[in-house]
Amino acid sequence: MSCKNVVIKLGGSLITDKSNPRTIKWDALKNAIDQIANYYSRFGPKIVIVHGGGSFGHYEVERIKKNKSFIDKISVSEIQESMLMLALAVLKLLVDSGIPALLHPAHTICNTNDAKSCNYTPIIRDLDNGFVPVTYGDAVFDSEGKIISGDDLSVEISNVINSDCLFFATDVEGVLDEKGKLIREINKNYKITIINKAEFDVTGGIIGKINKAFNSSSKNIRILSGEKLFNALIGENVGTKIIK
Ligand SMILES: Nc1ncnc2c1ncn2[C@@H]1O[C@H](COP(=O)(O)OP(=O)(O)O)[C@@H](O)[C@H]1O
Ligand SMILES: [Mg+2]
């Protein structure tokens, strides 16, 4: 079944080069957005886009944590500024591809780093008005700086809007086994092997993502390559399907 009401998370690994601070992978980002635009113009679904930080947010947080014991106020500003740069790039490509996207930084809709604390009214209103709302993992201030994860936002939004599809697009084919082979389906009992431990991800990485995904009420939940988004949207069995 093709998706009518979908949350798409564009992972930091897909849209940025995690090994270089503040570096966007323009080709991968454009490719992912072109597929979304193609599907959007043909089928007119409801779409919410969430993106991660990769070498923007995660890099800043890593740097700050080396020098400070907690995320202080100036650090919150630094992380928010960095994430907004990336968000504007994503927004620009969305708008250029003909998608009526509107941006809602998580720090304006969320009080804490708990995705349940966010006010999703602006996102619901956008969907009702025929827009494509966009939000992203971000720094929020709640006594001290905290990081709200794009994966958590995606799961929560999927539940709030009752989406039929929830897709986590990354730079890998899906969840891989120890030999690097794609695992087609994962249930709660599956033990995941971490392949490249060197890659930093301050909000839980692939294992965190899988565990969070089980909390979505969407029927079609997948972790997949950003290159296969159109296939997933039209209902093809690509990437790793999360089985609850
Ligand atoms: N077993 C595994 N299967 C898939 N990806 C893995 C695995 N182990 C580590 N990874 C790494 O996890 C990354 C995807 O998770 P994550 O970094 O959280 O994605 P995001 O881009 O959404 O932040 C991939 O880029 C990959 O390098
Ligand atoms: Mg991540």
mmCIF file of C-alpha atoms and ligand atoms in Angstrom:
data_model
loop_
_atom_site.group_PDB
_atom_site.id
_atom_site.type_symbol
_atom_site.label_atom_id
_atom_site.label_comp_id
_atom_site.label_asym_id
_atom_site.label_seq_id
_atom_site.Cartn_x
_atom_site.Cartn_y
_atom_site.Cartn_z
ATOM 1 C CA MET A 1 0.000 0.000 0.000
ATOM 2 C CA SER A 2 1.307 3.427 -0.865
ATOM 3 C CA CYS A 3 1.615 5.953 1.963
ATOM 4 C CA LYS A 4 -1.139 8.507 2.502
ATOM 5 C CA ASN A 5 0.054 10.007 5.752
ATOM 6 C CA VAL A 6 3.762 9.716 6.296
ATOM 7 C CA VAL A 7 6.579 10.844 8.552
ATOM 8 C CA ILE A 8 9.982 10.871 6.893
ATOM 9 C CA LYS A 9 13.109 11.261 8.982
ATOM 10 C CA LEU A 10 16.115 12.367 6.959
ATOM 11 C CA GLY A 11 19.003 11.056 9.032
ATOM 12 C CA GLY A 12 22.081 13.103 9.773
ATOM 13 C CA SER A 13 24.147 10.285 8.281
ATOM 14 C CA LEU A 14 22.288 10.690 4.992
ATOM 15 C CA ILE A 15 22.284 14.460 4.602
ATOM 16 C CA THR A 16 25.622 15.399 6.192
ATOM 17 C CA ASP A 17 29.165 14.118 6.211
ATOM 18 C CA LYS A 18 29.530 13.113 9.848
ATOM 19 C CA SER A 19 33.340 13.159 9.581
ATOM 20 C CA ASN A 20 33.477 16.855 8.622
ATOM 21 C CA PRO A 21 31.972 19.619 10.782
ATOM 22 C CA ARG A 22 29.044 21.441 9.204
ATOM 23 C CA THR A 23 29.230 19.644 5.885
ATOM 24 C CA ILE A 24 26.102 18.922 3.884
ATOM 25 C CA LYS A 25 25.987 16.013 1.432
ATOM 26 C CA TRP A 26 24.130 18.059 -1.178
ATOM 27 C CA ASP A 27 23.741 15.249 -3.731
ATOM 28 C CA ALA A 28 22.267 12.817 -1.226
ATOM 29 C CA LEU A 29 19.985 15.485 0.231
ATOM 30 C CA LYS A 30 18.793 16.597 -3.193
ATOM 31 C CA ASN A 31 18.258 13.017 -4.304
ATOM 32 C CA ALA A 32 16.107 12.266 -1.246
ATOM 33 C CA ILE A 33 14.087 15.460 -1.671
ATOM 34 C CA ASP A 34 13.566 14.876 -5.407
ATOM 35 C CA GLN A 35 12.045 11.474 -4.620
ATOM 36 C CA ILE A 36 9.753 12.993 -1.983
ATOM 37 C CA ALA A 37 8.757 15.768 -4.414
ATOM 38 C CA ASN A 38 8.053 13.236 -7.144
ATOM 39 C CA TYR A 39 5.799 11.223 -4.860
ATOM 40 C CA TYR A 40 4.184 14.344 -3.421
ATOM 41 C CA SER A 41 3.288 15.823 -6.816
ATOM 42 C CA ARG A 42 1.850 12.529 -8.071
ATOM 43 C CA PHE A 43 -0.070 11.318 -5.032
ATOM 44 C CA GLY A 44 -0.642 14.379 -2.794
ATOM 45 C CA PRO A 45 -0.089 12.603 0.524
ATOM 46 C CA LYS A 46 0.247 14.222 3.932
ATOM 47 C CA ILE A 47 3.956 14.373 4.704
ATOM 48 C CA VAL A 48 5.881 15.525 7.759
ATOM 49 C CA ILE A 49 9.645 15.802 7.394
ATOM 50 C CA VAL A 50 12.007 15.544 10.348
ATOM 51 C CA HIS A 51 15.749 15.760 9.947
ATOM 52 C CA GLY A 52 18.740 14.915 12.073
ATOM 53 C CA GLY A 53 21.928 16.830 12.811
ATOM 54 C CA GLY A 54 24.860 14.723 11.705
ATOM 55 C CA SER A 55 27.918 16.926 11.416
ATOM 56 C CA PHE A 56 25.916 19.964 12.495
ATOM 57 C CA GLY A 57 24.203 19.301 15.860
ATOM 58 C CA HIS A 58 26.091 16.170 16.874
ATOM 59 C CA TYR A 59 29.428 17.748 16.134
ATOM 60 C CA GLU A 60 28.630 20.821 18.231
ATOM 61 C CA VAL A 61 27.439 18.708 21.153
ATOM 62 C CA GLU A 62 30.578 16.540 21.061
ATOM 63 C CA ARG A 63 32.765 19.634 21.054
ATOM 64 C CA ILE A 64 30.848 21.309 23.892
ATOM 65 C CA LYS A 65 30.887 18.164 26.060
ATOM 66 C CA LYS A 66 34.688 17.972 25.807
ATOM 67 C CA ASN A 67 35.022 21.396 27.445
ATOM 68 C CA LYS A 68 31.995 21.702 29.713
ATOM 69 C CA SER A 69 30.245 19.385 32.156
ATOM 70 C CA PHE A 70 26.840 20.401 30.873
ATOM 71 C CA ILE A 71 25.252 22.284 27.964
ATOM 72 C CA ASP A 72 25.170 25.876 29.196
ATOM 73 C CA LYS A 73 23.183 28.744 27.718
ATOM 74 C CA ILE A 74 25.713 29.888 25.143
ATOM 75 C CA SER A 75 26.059 26.275 24.033
ATOM 76 C CA VAL A 76 22.298 26.033 23.533
ATOM 77 C CA SER A 77 22.583 29.057 21.243
ATOM 78 C CA GLU A 78 25.514 27.525 19.358
ATOM 79 C CA ILE A 79 23.715 24.239 18.777
ATOM 80 C CA GLN A 80 20.497 25.964 17.744
ATOM 81 C CA GLU A 81 22.355 28.214 15.315
ATOM 82 C CA SER A 82 24.141 25.233 13.786
ATOM 83 C CA MET A 83 20.941 23.215 13.398
ATOM 84 C CA LEU A 84 19.071 26.148 11.912
ATOM 85 C CA MET A 85 21.755 26.466 9.203
ATOM 86 C CA LEU A 86 21.158 22.861 8.201
ATOM 87 C CA ALA A 87 17.385 23.238 8.467
ATOM 88 C CA LEU A 88 17.420 26.221 6.118
ATOM 89 C CA ALA A 89 19.375 24.204 3.557
ATOM 90 C CA VAL A 90 16.803 21.403 3.781
ATOM 91 C CA LEU A 91 13.957 23.912 3.548
ATOM 92 C CA LYS A 92 15.508 25.625 0.529
ATOM 93 C CA LEU A 93 15.798 22.387 -1.436
ATOM 94 C CA LEU A 94 12.250 21.374 -0.468
ATOM 95 C CA VAL A 95 10.812 24.679 -1.626
ATOM 96 C CA ASP A 96 12.913 24.644 -4.812
ATOM 97 C CA SER A 97 11.526 21.196 -5.605
ATOM 98 C CA GLY A 98 7.969 22.542 -5.414
ATOM 99 C CA ILE A 99 7.065 21.223 -1.960
ATOM 100 C CA PRO A 100 5.169 23.803 0.165
ATOM 101 C CA ALA A 101 7.330 23.217 3.239
ATOM 102 C CA LEU A 102 7.112 25.219 6.474
ATOM 103 C CA LEU A 103 9.728 25.058 9.203
ATOM 104 C CA HIS A 104 9.079 24.574 12.923
ATOM 105 C CA PRO A 105 12.314 24.345 14.921
ATOM 106 C CA ALA A 106 11.858 21.898 17.779
ATOM 107 C CA HIS A 107 13.094 24.553 20.227
ATOM 108 C CA THR A 108 9.994 26.630 19.501
ATOM 109 C CA ILE A 109 7.482 23.786 19.872
ATOM 110 C CA CYS A 110 9.114 21.691 22.635
ATOM 111 C CA ASN A 111 9.622 22.587 26.305
ATOM 112 C CA THR A 112 12.001 19.780 27.157
ATOM 113 C CA ASN A 113 13.874 17.007 25.382
ATOM 114 C CA ASP A 114 10.887 14.721 25.838
ATOM 115 C CA ALA A 115 9.085 14.628 22.482
ATOM 116 C CA LYS A 116 5.828 14.220 24.387
ATOM 117 C CA SER A 117 6.324 17.784 25.716
ATOM 118 C CA CYS A 118 6.038 19.364 22.284
ATOM 119 C CA ASN A 119 3.105 21.311 20.945
ATOM 120 C CA TYR A 120 2.307 19.682 17.618
ATOM 121 C CA THR A 121 -0.591 22.027 16.834
ATOM 122 C CA PRO A 122 1.412 23.999 14.228
ATOM 123 C CA ILE A 123 2.327 20.747 12.461
ATOM 124 C CA ILE A 124 -1.261 19.493 12.451
ATOM 125 C CA ARG A 125 -2.453 22.886 11.238
ATOM 126 C CA ASP A 126 0.072 22.820 8.369
ATOM 127 C CA LEU A 127 -1.091 19.368 7.310
ATOM 128 C CA ASP A 128 -4.729 20.505 7.415
ATOM 129 C CA ASN A 129 -3.813 23.488 5.230
ATOM 130 C CA GLY A 130 -1.972 21.360 2.674
ATOM 131 C CA PHE A 131 1.581 22.247 3.696
ATOM 132 C CA VAL A 132 4.507 19.961 4.441
ATOM 133 C CA PRO A 133 5.748 20.761 7.949
ATOM 134 C CA VAL A 134 9.416 20.301 8.742
ATOM 135 C CA THR A 135 11.086 20.008 12.124
ATOM 136 C CA TYR A 136 14.417 18.640 13.340
ATOM 137 C CA GLY A 137 16.451 17.391 16.273
ATOM 138 C CA ASP A 138 17.529 20.416 18.263
ATOM 139 C CA ALA A 139 18.844 21.884 21.510
ATOM 140 C CA VAL A 140 16.209 22.991 24.018
ATOM 141 C CA PHE A 141 16.603 24.739 27.351
ATOM 142 C CA ASP A 142 15.094 23.067 30.391
ATOM 143 C CA SER A 143 17.153 24.170 33.470
ATOM 144 C CA GLU A 144 20.145 23.370 31.261
ATOM 145 C CA GLY A 145 20.661 22.609 27.600
ATOM 146 C CA LYS A 146 19.221 19.303 26.454
ATOM 147 C CA ILE A 147 19.058 17.585 23.091
ATOM 148 C CA ILE A 148 15.768 16.509 21.636
ATOM 149 C CA SER A 149 16.282 13.714 19.144
ATOM 150 C CA GLY A 150 14.884 13.785 15.625
ATOM 151 C CA ASP A 151 14.143 10.070 15.968
ATOM 152 C CA ASP A 152 11.978 10.733 19.058
ATOM 153 C CA LEU A 153 10.197 13.587 17.300
ATOM 154 C CA SER A 154 9.491 11.346 14.303
ATOM 155 C CA VAL A 155 7.968 8.576 16.418
ATOM 156 C CA GLU A 156 5.872 10.988 18.464
ATOM 157 C CA ILE A 157 4.613 12.845 15.395
ATOM 158 C CA SER A 158 3.749 9.541 13.709
ATOM 159 C CA ASN A 159 1.528 8.748 16.697
ATOM 160 C CA VAL A 160 -0.001 12.215 16.990
ATOM 161 C CA ILE A 161 -0.987 12.348 13.315
ATOM 162 C CA ASN A 162 -1.748 8.641 13.083
ATOM 163 C CA SER A 163 0.546 8.140 10.118
ATOM 164 C CA ASP A 164 0.403 4.946 8.104
ATOM 165 C CA CYS A 165 4.122 5.125 7.241
ATOM 166 C CA LEU A 166 7.222 6.080 9.223
ATOM 167 C CA PHE A 167 10.517 5.990 7.339
ATOM 168 C CA PHE A 168 13.990 6.576 8.734
ATOM 169 C CA ALA A 169 16.255 7.355 5.791
ATOM 170 C CA THR A 170 19.979 6.824 6.392
ATOM 171 C CA ASP A 171 23.210 6.386 4.435
ATOM 172 C CA VAL A 172 23.020 2.586 4.711
ATOM 173 C CA GLU A 173 20.587 0.150 3.088
ATOM 174 C CA GLY A 174 18.844 -0.497 6.394
ATOM 175 C CA VAL A 175 19.849 -2.395 9.498
ATOM 176 C CA LEU A 176 22.815 -4.593 8.657
ATOM 177 C CA ASP A 177 24.002 -7.849 10.200
ATOM 178 C CA GLU A 178 27.613 -8.463 11.289
ATOM 179 C CA LYS A 179 28.554 -9.313 7.692
ATOM 180 C CA GLY A 180 27.076 -6.041 6.455
ATOM 181 C CA LYS A 181 24.092 -7.774 4.847
ATOM 182 C CA LEU A 182 20.663 -6.162 4.952
ATOM 183 C CA ILE A 183 18.272 -7.526 7.585
ATOM 184 C CA ARG A 184 14.835 -7.463 5.958
ATOM 185 C CA GLU A 185 12.750 -7.564 9.131
ATOM 186 C CA ILE A 186 13.487 -6.880 12.774
ATOM 187 C CA ASN A 187 11.440 -7.645 15.846
ATOM 188 C CA LYS A 188 12.075 -6.765 19.490
ATOM 189 C CA ASN A 189 14.165 -9.880 20.144
ATOM 190 C CA TYR A 190 16.717 -9.214 17.449
ATOM 191 C CA LYS A 191 20.248 -8.445 18.708
ATOM 192 C CA ILE A 192 21.897 -5.776 16.581
ATOM 193 C CA THR A 193 25.615 -5.670 15.952
ATOM 194 C CA ILE A 194 27.157 -2.214 15.795
ATOM 195 C CA ILE A 195 29.289 -2.027 12.687
ATOM 196 C CA ASN A 196 31.236 1.234 12.889
ATOM 197 C CA LYS A 197 31.708 2.228 16.508
ATOM 198 C CA ALA A 198 33.753 5.268 15.540
ATOM 199 C CA GLU A 199 30.759 7.202 14.230
ATOM 200 C CA PHE A 200 29.410 9.557 16.858
ATOM 201 C CA ASP A 201 25.700 10.054 17.387
ATOM 202 C CA VAL A 202 24.662 11.802 20.568
ATOM 203 C CA THR A 203 21.079 10.584 20.534
ATOM 204 C CA GLY A 204 21.440 6.820 20.486
ATOM 205 C CA GLY A 205 22.507 5.861 16.981
ATOM 206 C CA ILE A 206 21.036 2.910 15.133
ATOM 207 C CA ILE A 207 20.119 0.859 18.232
ATOM 208 C CA GLY A 208 18.343 3.840 19.778
ATOM 209 C CA LYS A 209 16.504 4.383 16.524
ATOM 210 C CA ILE A 210 15.291 0.772 16.335
ATOM 211 C CA ASN A 211 14.141 0.765 19.971
ATOM 212 C CA LYS A 212 12.273 4.035 19.460
ATOM 213 C CA ALA A 213 10.668 2.825 16.227
ATOM 214 C CA PHE A 214 8.828 0.061 18.121
ATOM 215 C CA ASN A 215 6.878 2.805 19.912
ATOM 216 C CA SER A 216 5.230 4.071 16.750
ATOM 217 C CA SER A 217 1.703 2.977 15.941
ATOM 218 C CA SER A 218 2.387 3.249 12.179
ATOM 219 C CA LYS A 219 1.835 0.050 10.217
ATOM 220 C CA ASN A 220 4.710 0.528 7.822
ATOM 221 C CA ILE A 221 7.892 1.406 9.722
ATOM 222 C CA ARG A 222 11.219 1.125 7.934
ATOM 223 C CA ILE A 223 14.861 2.004 8.272
ATOM 224 C CA LEU A 224 16.116 2.406 4.742
ATOM 225 C CA SER A 225 18.534 4.064 2.362
ATOM 226 C CA GLY A 226 17.740 7.646 1.380
ATOM 227 C CA GLU A 227 18.018 6.410 -2.206
ATOM 228 C CA LYS A 228 14.967 4.159 -1.810
ATOM 229 C CA LEU A 229 12.479 6.644 -0.393
ATOM 230 C CA PHE A 230 10.264 6.701 -3.482
ATOM 231 C CA ASN A 231 10.152 2.895 -3.554
ATOM 232 C CA ALA A 232 9.133 2.802 0.088
ATOM 233 C CA LEU A 233 6.485 5.485 -0.432
ATOM 234 C CA ILE A 234 4.819 3.526 -3.232
ATOM 235 C CA GLY A 235 4.689 0.510 -0.943
ATOM 236 C CA GLU A 236 7.692 -1.549 -1.992
ATOM 237 C CA ASN A 237 9.425 -3.751 0.525
ATOM 238 C CA VAL A 238 12.759 -1.940 0.829
ATOM 239 C CA GLY A 239 15.191 -1.531 3.724
ATOM 240 C CA THR A 240 14.478 -3.072 7.102
ATOM 241 C CA LYS A 241 10.884 -3.412 8.205
ATOM 242 C CA ILE A 242 10.230 -2.992 11.917
ATOM 243 C CA ILE A 243 7.846 -5.722 13.084
ATOM 244 C CA LYS A 244 6.011 -5.069 16.343
HETATM 245 N N1 LIG B 1 24.209 -2.822 12.312
HETATM 246 C C1 LIG B 1 24.077 -1.622 11.726
HETATM 247 N N2 LIG B 1 23.158 -1.455 10.743
HETATM 248 C C2 LIG B 1 23.008 -0.249 10.140
HETATM 249 N N3 LIG B 1 23.706 0.860 10.469
HETATM 250 C C3 LIG B 1 24.637 0.749 11.439
HETATM 251 C C4 LIG B 1 24.843 -0.484 12.112
HETATM 252 N N4 LIG B 1 25.826 -0.280 13.024
HETATM 253 C C5 LIG B 1 26.193 1.008 12.936
HETATM 254 N N5 LIG B 1 25.486 1.638 11.983
HETATM 255 C C6 LIG B 1 25.623 3.058 11.627
HETATM 256 O O1 LIG B 1 24.395 3.680 12.008
HETATM 257 C C7 LIG B 1 24.146 4.762 11.115
HETATM 258 C C8 LIG B 1 22.679 5.044 11.079
HETATM 259 O O2 LIG B 1 22.240 5.362 12.389
HETATM 260 P P1 LIG B 1 22.269 6.872 12.884
HETATM 261 O O3 LIG B 1 23.645 7.425 12.836
HETATM 262 O O4 LIG B 1 21.535 6.962 14.161
HETATM 263 O O5 LIG B 1 21.395 7.509 11.730
HETATM 264 P P2 LIG B 1 20.955 9.004 11.549
HETATM 265 O O6 LIG B 1 21.516 9.368 10.251
HETATM 266 O O7 LIG B 1 19.479 8.925 11.531
HETATM 267 O O8 LIG B 1 21.479 9.756 12.706
HETATM 268 C C9 LIG B 1 24.703 4.327 9.788
HETATM 269 O O9 LIG B 1 25.285 5.437 9.153
HETATM 270 C C10 LIG B 1 25.757 3.280 10.138
HETATM 271 O O10 LIG B 1 27.045 3.777 9.908
HETATM 272 MG MG MG B 2 20.928 9.466 14.760
#
